[in-house]
Amino acid sequence: AGPWSRNAQLRPVVRNRSEADRLAALPGDVRPVIADLRVEAEVAGVFDDLTGDVDVIHAAGVIHPARVSDFTAVNVGGTRRVLKLAAAHGVRRLVHVSSNSPFGTNASSGDHFRVDEPYAPYYGYGRSKMEAELAVTDAVAGGLDAVIVRPPWFYGPHQPPRQTTFFTMVRKGLFPVFGDGSQSRSMVYVDNLVQGVLLSELVDTPAGGAWWIADARPYRVSEIVDTVGRALTDEGFEVRPNRARVPDVVGRLAETADALVQRTGRYHQQIHVLGEMNKNIACDIGAARTELGYEPAVELYEGMRSSIRWCVERGLEL
């Protein structure tokens, strides 16, 4: 419920009981609902008994599934179900959390995605998030007050396991850096992302707006690896020098393999990620700054140290 306040009721959607119990233990009026976005009746249950000013932040989706068909089932079908129910229940505003993947990759390290960037989806995930954005656009045309935020590579506390693996590879000096590592990558610390999502929810803007939400500037891949290594060192870890330099042809071969695997209906996370690592993926947050008052407060070193401490506190091996 909104507008956002300390007294608002939060109704997060989760997949299982352990997630529900973890969120229910948070301070405030948090009432998790277990639901599968592929099942309309379960999604409908999320909206039961909602009254007053209600906002929906739609961040649910799948990034690394077992099957390519899951992209469509969850990211497209799930979004359409949420949009339909939001319109039927007269929500005040819906914020759809998208991605950089509907826009592919930058042509060069100096190129940045802007809010009016044309679609050029990157394989199955990118196509699904593009179709989800188009569904939001259709819902806006039908009268729903909805907007879109587009975060790139996110990091920070509560990170997924793949980010912990990233730390381990950097600590062991094994993270693959293509060429000289000059590829440009936008990233977003979770607190910066939350700020951007809440601003897009609460700032009075026309329906249909879309903003890139990221850290203040893009980083070079070599800078990301060096900064994570320094953060790990400062948190007491022994970090080996990173000597995993990889020729660009390996990235091109991985991308070709990724395309071939996805054509069979399967998905392989490591091949997909390797195929992306020699690419430039950077965005321009100027519109979010101007229209929303967005100002990211956390940069890479501080955010990575916070993320490392979160892992250590939970006994995760780095």
CSV table of C-alpha atoms in Angstrom, one decimal:
chain,number,residue,atom,x,y,z
A,1,ALA,CA,0.0,0.0,0.0
A,2,GLY,CA,1.2,3.5,-0.6
A,3,PRO,CA,2.1,6.3,-0.9
A,4,TRP,CA,5.2,4.9,0.8
A,5,SER,CA,5.4,5.4,4.6
A,6,ARG,CA,6.6,3.6,7.6
A,7,ASN,CA,3.0,2.5,8.2
A,8,ALA,CA,2.5,1.0,4.8
A,9,GLN,CA,1.7,-2.7,4.5
A,10,LEU,CA,4.1,-4.6,2.3
A,11,ARG,CA,3.0,-7.7,0.5
A,12,PRO,CA,6.0,-9.3,-1.1
A,13,VAL,CA,5.5,-12.2,-3.4
A,14,VAL,CA,7.9,-15.2,-2.8
A,15,ARG,CA,8.3,-18.7,-4.1
A,16,ASN,CA,8.5,-20.8,-1.0
A,17,ARG,CA,7.9,-20.9,2.8
A,18,SER,CA,11.5,-20.2,3.8
A,19,GLU,CA,11.6,-16.9,1.9
A,20,ALA,CA,8.2,-16.0,3.3
A,21,ASP,CA,9.4,-16.7,6.9
A,22,ARG,CA,12.6,-14.6,6.4
A,23,LEU,CA,10.6,-11.6,5.1
A,24,ALA,CA,7.9,-11.9,7.7
A,25,ALA,CA,10.6,-11.5,10.4
A,26,LEU,CA,11.5,-8.0,9.1
A,27,PRO,CA,10.2,-5.0,11.1
A,28,GLY,CA,7.0,-3.4,9.9
A,29,ASP,CA,3.8,-4.7,8.5
A,30,VAL,CA,5.2,-7.3,6.0
A,31,ARG,CA,2.9,-10.0,4.8
A,32,PRO,CA,4.5,-12.3,2.3
A,33,VAL,CA,2.4,-14.2,-0.2
A,34,ILE,CA,3.6,-17.5,-1.8
A,35,ALA,CA,2.7,-17.5,-5.5
A,36,ASP,CA,3.8,-18.6,-8.9
A,37,LEU,CA,3.5,-16.0,-11.6
A,38,ARG,CA,2.8,-18.7,-14.1
A,39,VAL,CA,-0.5,-19.5,-12.3
A,40,GLU,CA,-3.2,-16.8,-12.7
A,41,ALA,CA,-5.2,-17.9,-9.7
A,42,GLU,CA,-2.1,-17.6,-7.5
A,43,VAL,CA,-1.3,-14.2,-8.8
A,44,ALA,CA,-4.9,-13.1,-8.2
A,45,GLY,CA,-4.5,-14.1,-4.6
A,46,VAL,CA,-1.7,-11.5,-4.2
A,47,PHE,CA,-4.3,-8.8,-4.8
A,48,ASP,CA,-7.0,-10.2,-2.5
A,49,ASP,CA,-8.4,-7.7,0.1
A,50,LEU,CA,-6.2,-4.8,-1.0
A,51,THR,CA,-7.8,-1.5,-0.2
A,52,GLY,CA,-6.8,2.2,-0.2
A,53,ASP,CA,-3.9,3.6,-2.2
A,54,VAL,CA,-2.1,0.5,-3.6
A,55,ASP,CA,1.2,0.6,-5.5
A,56,VAL,CA,2.7,-2.4,-7.2
A,57,ILE,CA,6.5,-2.9,-7.7
A,58,HIS,CA,6.9,-5.7,-10.2
A,59,ALA,CA,10.4,-7.0,-9.9
A,60,ALA,CA,9.7,-10.7,-10.2
A,61,GLY,CA,11.3,-12.6,-13.0
A,62,VAL,CA,13.8,-15.3,-14.1
A,63,ILE,CA,17.3,-14.5,-15.3
A,64,HIS,CA,19.1,-17.8,-15.5
A,65,PRO,CA,16.4,-20.6,-16.0
A,66,ALA,CA,16.8,-24.2,-17.0
A,67,ARG,CA,14.8,-23.8,-20.2
A,68,VAL,CA,14.4,-20.9,-22.6
A,69,SER,CA,10.6,-21.3,-22.4
A,70,ASP,CA,10.8,-20.1,-18.8
A,71,PHE,CA,11.7,-16.7,-20.0
A,72,THR,CA,8.3,-16.4,-21.8
A,73,ALA,CA,6.3,-18.1,-19.1
A,74,VAL,CA,7.6,-16.0,-16.2
A,75,ASN,CA,8.9,-12.7,-17.6
A,76,VAL,CA,6.2,-12.2,-20.2
A,77,GLY,CA,3.2,-14.2,-19.1
A,78,GLY,CA,3.8,-13.3,-15.4
A,79,THR,CA,4.0,-9.6,-16.3
A,80,ARG,CA,0.8,-9.7,-18.3
A,81,ARG,CA,-1.0,-11.3,-15.4
A,82,VAL,CA,0.2,-8.7,-12.9
A,83,LEU,CA,-0.7,-5.8,-15.3
A,84,LYS,CA,-4.2,-7.2,-15.9
A,85,LEU,CA,-4.9,-7.6,-12.1
A,86,ALA,CA,-3.3,-4.2,-11.3
A,87,ALA,CA,-5.7,-2.5,-13.8
A,88,ALA,CA,-8.7,-4.5,-12.4
A,89,HIS,CA,-7.9,-3.5,-8.8
A,90,GLY,CA,-7.3,0.2,-9.7
A,91,VAL,CA,-3.8,0.4,-8.3
A,92,ARG,CA,-2.4,3.9,-8.0
A,93,ARG,CA,0.9,3.2,-9.8
A,94,LEU,CA,2.8,0.2,-11.0
A,95,VAL,CA,6.6,0.2,-11.3
A,96,HIS,CA,8.0,-2.4,-13.7
A,97,VAL,CA,11.6,-3.4,-13.1
A,98,SER,CA,13.2,-4.2,-16.4
A,99,SER,CA,16.8,-4.7,-17.5
A,100,ASN,CA,19.5,-3.6,-19.9
A,101,SER,CA,19.1,-6.8,-22.0
A,102,PRO,CA,16.2,-5.6,-24.2
A,103,PHE,CA,18.7,-3.1,-25.6
A,104,GLY,CA,21.6,-5.5,-26.3
A,105,THR,CA,25.1,-4.1,-26.0
A,106,ASN,CA,26.8,-0.8,-26.7
A,107,ALA,CA,28.6,-0.2,-29.9
A,108,SER,CA,31.7,1.0,-28.1
A,109,SER,CA,33.0,1.8,-24.6
A,110,GLY,CA,32.0,5.5,-25.1
A,111,ASP,CA,28.4,4.7,-26.0
A,112,HIS,CA,25.7,4.8,-23.3
A,113,PHE,CA,22.0,3.6,-23.5
A,114,ARG,CA,19.6,6.5,-23.2
A,115,VAL,CA,15.9,6.4,-22.3
A,116,ASP,CA,14.8,6.4,-26.0
A,117,GLU,CA,17.2,3.6,-26.9
A,118,PRO,CA,15.7,1.3,-29.6
A,119,TYR,CA,15.2,-2.3,-28.7
A,120,ALA,CA,17.9,-4.8,-29.8
A,121,PRO,CA,17.3,-7.7,-27.4
A,122,TYR,CA,20.1,-9.9,-26.3
A,123,TYR,CA,18.9,-13.5,-26.7
A,124,GLY,CA,16.1,-15.1,-24.8
A,125,TYR,CA,16.2,-13.1,-21.6
A,126,GLY,CA,16.4,-9.8,-23.6
A,127,ARG,CA,13.5,-10.8,-25.8
A,128,SER,CA,11.4,-11.7,-22.8
A,129,LYS,CA,12.1,-8.4,-21.0
A,130,MET,CA,11.4,-6.4,-24.2
A,131,GLU,CA,8.0,-8.1,-24.5
A,132,ALA,CA,7.3,-7.4,-20.9
A,133,GLU,CA,8.1,-3.7,-21.5
A,134,LEU,CA,5.8,-3.7,-24.5
A,135,ALA,CA,3.1,-5.2,-22.4
A,136,VAL,CA,3.6,-2.3,-19.9
A,137,THR,CA,3.3,0.2,-22.8
A,138,ASP,CA,0.0,-1.5,-23.9
A,139,ALA,CA,-1.3,-1.3,-20.3
A,140,VAL,CA,-0.5,2.4,-20.1
A,141,ALA,CA,-2.4,3.0,-23.4
A,142,GLY,CA,-5.3,1.2,-21.7
A,143,GLY,CA,-5.3,3.6,-18.8
A,144,LEU,CA,-2.9,2.0,-16.2
A,145,ASP,CA,-0.5,4.4,-14.5
A,146,ALA,CA,2.7,2.4,-14.9
A,147,VAL,CA,6.4,3.3,-15.3
A,148,ILE,CA,9.6,1.4,-16.0
A,149,VAL,CA,13.0,1.3,-14.3
A,150,ARG,CA,16.0,-0.4,-16.0
A,151,PRO,CA,18.8,-1.5,-13.7
A,152,PRO,CA,22.0,-3.1,-15.1
A,153,TRP,CA,24.2,-5.6,-13.2
A,154,PHE,CA,23.1,-5.2,-9.5
A,155,TYR,CA,25.2,-6.1,-6.5
A,156,GLY,CA,25.1,-5.7,-2.7
A,157,PRO,CA,23.6,-7.4,0.4
A,158,HIS,CA,21.0,-10.2,-0.3
A,159,GLN,CA,22.8,-10.9,-3.6
A,160,PRO,CA,22.2,-14.1,-5.5
A,161,PRO,CA,24.7,-17.0,-5.3
A,162,ARG,CA,26.3,-16.0,-8.7
A,163,GLN,CA,27.6,-12.8,-7.1
A,164,THR,CA,29.3,-14.8,-4.3
A,165,THR,CA,30.9,-17.0,-7.0
A,166,PHE,CA,32.2,-13.8,-8.6
A,167,PHE,CA,33.9,-12.8,-5.3
A,168,THR,CA,35.5,-16.3,-5.1
A,169,MET,CA,36.8,-16.1,-8.6
A,170,VAL,CA,38.3,-12.6,-8.0
A,171,ARG,CA,39.9,-13.8,-4.7
A,172,LYS,CA,41.6,-16.7,-6.5
A,173,GLY,CA,42.7,-14.6,-9.4
A,174,LEU,CA,40.5,-16.5,-11.8
A,175,PHE,CA,37.9,-14.1,-13.0
A,176,PRO,CA,38.1,-13.9,-16.9
A,177,VAL,CA,39.1,-10.5,-18.1
A,178,PHE,CA,38.9,-10.1,-21.9
A,179,GLY,CA,41.8,-8.2,-23.5
A,180,ASP,CA,42.8,-5.2,-21.4
A,181,GLY,CA,39.5,-5.1,-19.5
A,182,SER,CA,38.5,-1.7,-20.9
A,183,GLN,CA,34.9,-2.8,-21.6
A,184,SER,CA,32.5,-0.3,-20.0
A,185,ARG,CA,29.9,-1.7,-17.6
A,186,SER,CA,27.2,0.0,-15.6
A,187,MET,CA,26.3,-1.5,-12.2
A,188,VAL,CA,23.9,-0.6,-9.5
A,189,TYR,CA,24.3,-1.1,-5.7
A,190,VAL,CA,21.1,-2.3,-4.2
A,191,ASP,CA,20.5,0.8,-2.0
A,192,ASN,CA,20.9,3.0,-5.1
A,193,LEU,CA,18.4,0.7,-7.0
A,194,VAL,CA,15.9,0.9,-4.1
A,195,GLN,CA,16.2,4.7,-4.1
A,196,GLY,CA,15.4,4.7,-7.9
A,197,VAL,CA,12.5,2.4,-7.6
A,198,LEU,CA,10.9,4.4,-4.8
A,199,LEU,CA,11.4,7.7,-6.6
A,200,SER,CA,9.8,6.3,-9.7
A,201,GLU,CA,6.9,5.1,-7.6
A,202,LEU,CA,6.4,8.4,-5.7
A,203,VAL,CA,7.5,11.3,-7.9
A,204,ASP,CA,4.5,12.6,-9.9
A,205,THR,CA,5.4,11.9,-13.5
A,206,PRO,CA,3.3,11.0,-16.5
A,207,ALA,CA,2.5,7.3,-17.0
A,208,GLY,CA,4.7,5.5,-19.4
A,209,GLY,CA,8.0,7.0,-18.2
A,210,ALA,CA,11.2,4.9,-18.2
A,211,TRP,CA,14.5,5.5,-16.5
A,212,TRP,CA,17.9,3.9,-16.2
A,213,ILE,CA,18.9,3.4,-12.6
A,214,ALA,CA,22.6,2.7,-12.0
A,215,ASP,CA,25.6,3.9,-10.0
A,216,ALA,CA,26.9,7.4,-10.8
A,217,ARG,CA,29.2,6.2,-13.6
A,218,PRO,CA,30.0,3.1,-15.5
A,219,TYR,CA,33.1,1.2,-14.6
A,220,ARG,CA,35.7,-0.6,-16.7
A,221,VAL,CA,35.8,-4.4,-16.2
A,222,SER,CA,39.4,-4.2,-15.1
A,223,GLU,CA,38.4,-1.5,-12.5
A,224,ILE,CA,35.6,-3.8,-11.2
A,225,VAL,CA,38.0,-6.7,-10.7
A,226,ASP,CA,40.7,-4.5,-9.1
A,227,THR,CA,38.2,-2.8,-6.8
A,228,VAL,CA,36.6,-6.1,-5.7
A,229,GLY,CA,40.1,-7.4,-5.0
A,230,ARG,CA,41.0,-4.4,-3.0
A,231,ALA,CA,37.7,-4.7,-1.0
A,232,LEU,CA,38.3,-8.3,-0.3
A,233,THR,CA,41.9,-7.5,0.9
A,234,ASP,CA,40.6,-4.7,3.1
A,235,GLU,CA,38.1,-7.2,4.6
A,236,GLY,CA,40.9,-9.5,5.6
A,237,PHE,CA,41.0,-11.9,2.6
A,238,GLU,CA,44.2,-13.0,0.8
A,239,VAL,CA,43.7,-12.1,-2.9
A,240,ARG,CA,45.8,-13.5,-5.7
A,241,PRO,CA,46.7,-11.3,-8.6
A,242,ASN,CA,44.3,-11.7,-11.4
A,243,ARG,CA,46.1,-13.2,-14.4
A,244,ALA,CA,43.0,-14.6,-16.2
A,245,ARG,CA,43.4,-12.6,-19.4
A,246,VAL,CA,41.2,-14.0,-22.2
A,247,PRO,CA,41.4,-13.2,-25.9
A,248,ASP,CA,38.3,-11.7,-27.4
A,249,VAL,CA,37.7,-14.7,-29.7
A,250,VAL,CA,36.8,-16.7,-26.6
A,251,GLY,CA,33.9,-14.3,-25.9
A,252,ARG,CA,32.7,-14.5,-29.5
A,253,LEU,CA,32.8,-18.3,-29.4
A,254,ALA,CA,30.9,-18.4,-26.1
A,255,GLU,CA,28.2,-16.1,-27.6
A,256,THR,CA,27.9,-18.4,-30.6
A,257,ALA,CA,27.6,-21.4,-28.4
A,258,ASP,CA,25.0,-19.6,-26.2
A,259,ALA,CA,22.9,-18.9,-29.3
A,260,LEU,CA,23.1,-22.5,-30.4
A,261,VAL,CA,22.2,-23.9,-27.0
A,262,GLN,CA,19.2,-21.5,-26.7
A,263,ARG,CA,17.9,-22.6,-30.1
A,264,THR,CA,17.5,-26.1,-28.7
A,265,GLY,CA,15.4,-24.7,-25.9
A,266,ARG,CA,18.0,-25.1,-23.2
A,267,TYR,CA,20.0,-22.5,-21.3
A,268,HIS,CA,23.5,-22.7,-19.9
A,269,GLN,CA,24.3,-19.9,-17.4
A,270,GLN,CA,28.1,-20.1,-17.5
A,271,ILE,CA,28.2,-20.0,-21.4
A,272,HIS,CA,25.8,-17.1,-21.5
A,273,VAL,CA,27.7,-15.0,-18.9
A,274,LEU,CA,31.0,-15.7,-20.6
A,275,GLY,CA,29.6,-14.6,-23.9
A,276,GLU,CA,28.6,-11.3,-22.4
A,277,MET,CA,31.8,-10.5,-20.6
A,278,ASN,CA,33.6,-9.0,-23.6
A,279,LYS,CA,30.7,-6.5,-24.3
A,280,ASN,CA,30.1,-2.9,-23.4
A,281,ILE,CA,26.9,-2.4,-21.4
A,282,ALA,CA,26.6,1.1,-20.0
A,283,CYS,CA,23.7,3.5,-19.5
A,284,ASP,CA,23.0,7.2,-19.0
A,285,ILE,CA,21.2,8.0,-15.7
A,286,GLY,CA,20.7,11.7,-16.7
A,287,ALA,CA,16.9,11.4,-17.1
A,288,ALA,CA,16.5,9.8,-13.7
A,289,ARG,CA,18.5,12.6,-12.1
A,290,THR,CA,16.6,15.3,-13.9
A,291,GLU,CA,13.0,13.9,-13.7
A,292,LEU,CA,13.1,11.9,-10.4
A,293,GLY,CA,15.8,13.6,-8.4
A,294,TYR,CA,17.8,10.4,-8.4
A,295,GLU,CA,21.3,10.7,-6.9
A,296,PRO,CA,23.1,7.4,-6.3
A,297,ALA,CA,24.9,7.7,-2.9
A,298,VAL,CA,27.1,4.5,-3.1
A,299,GLU,CA,29.9,3.7,-5.5
A,300,LEU,CA,31.7,0.5,-6.2
A,301,TYR,CA,34.3,0.1,-3.5
A,302,GLU,CA,31.9,1.0,-0.6
A,303,GLY,CA,29.2,-1.2,-2.1
A,304,MET,CA,31.4,-4.2,-2.6
A,305,ARG,CA,32.8,-4.0,0.9
A,306,SER,CA,29.2,-4.0,2.2
A,307,SER,CA,28.4,-7.0,0.1
A,308,ILE,CA,31.4,-8.9,1.3
A,309,ARG,CA,30.6,-8.2,4.9
A,310,TRP,CA,27.1,-9.4,4.3
A,311,CYS,CA,28.4,-12.7,3.0
A,312,VAL,CA,30.8,-13.1,5.9
A,313,GLU,CA,28.1,-12.5,8.5
A,314,ARG,CA,26.1,-15.3,6.9
A,315,GLY,CA,28.9,-17.7,6.8
A,316,LEU,CA,29.1,-17.8,3.0
A,317,GLU,CA,32.5,-19.1,1.8
A,318,LEU,CA,34.4,-16.6,-0.4
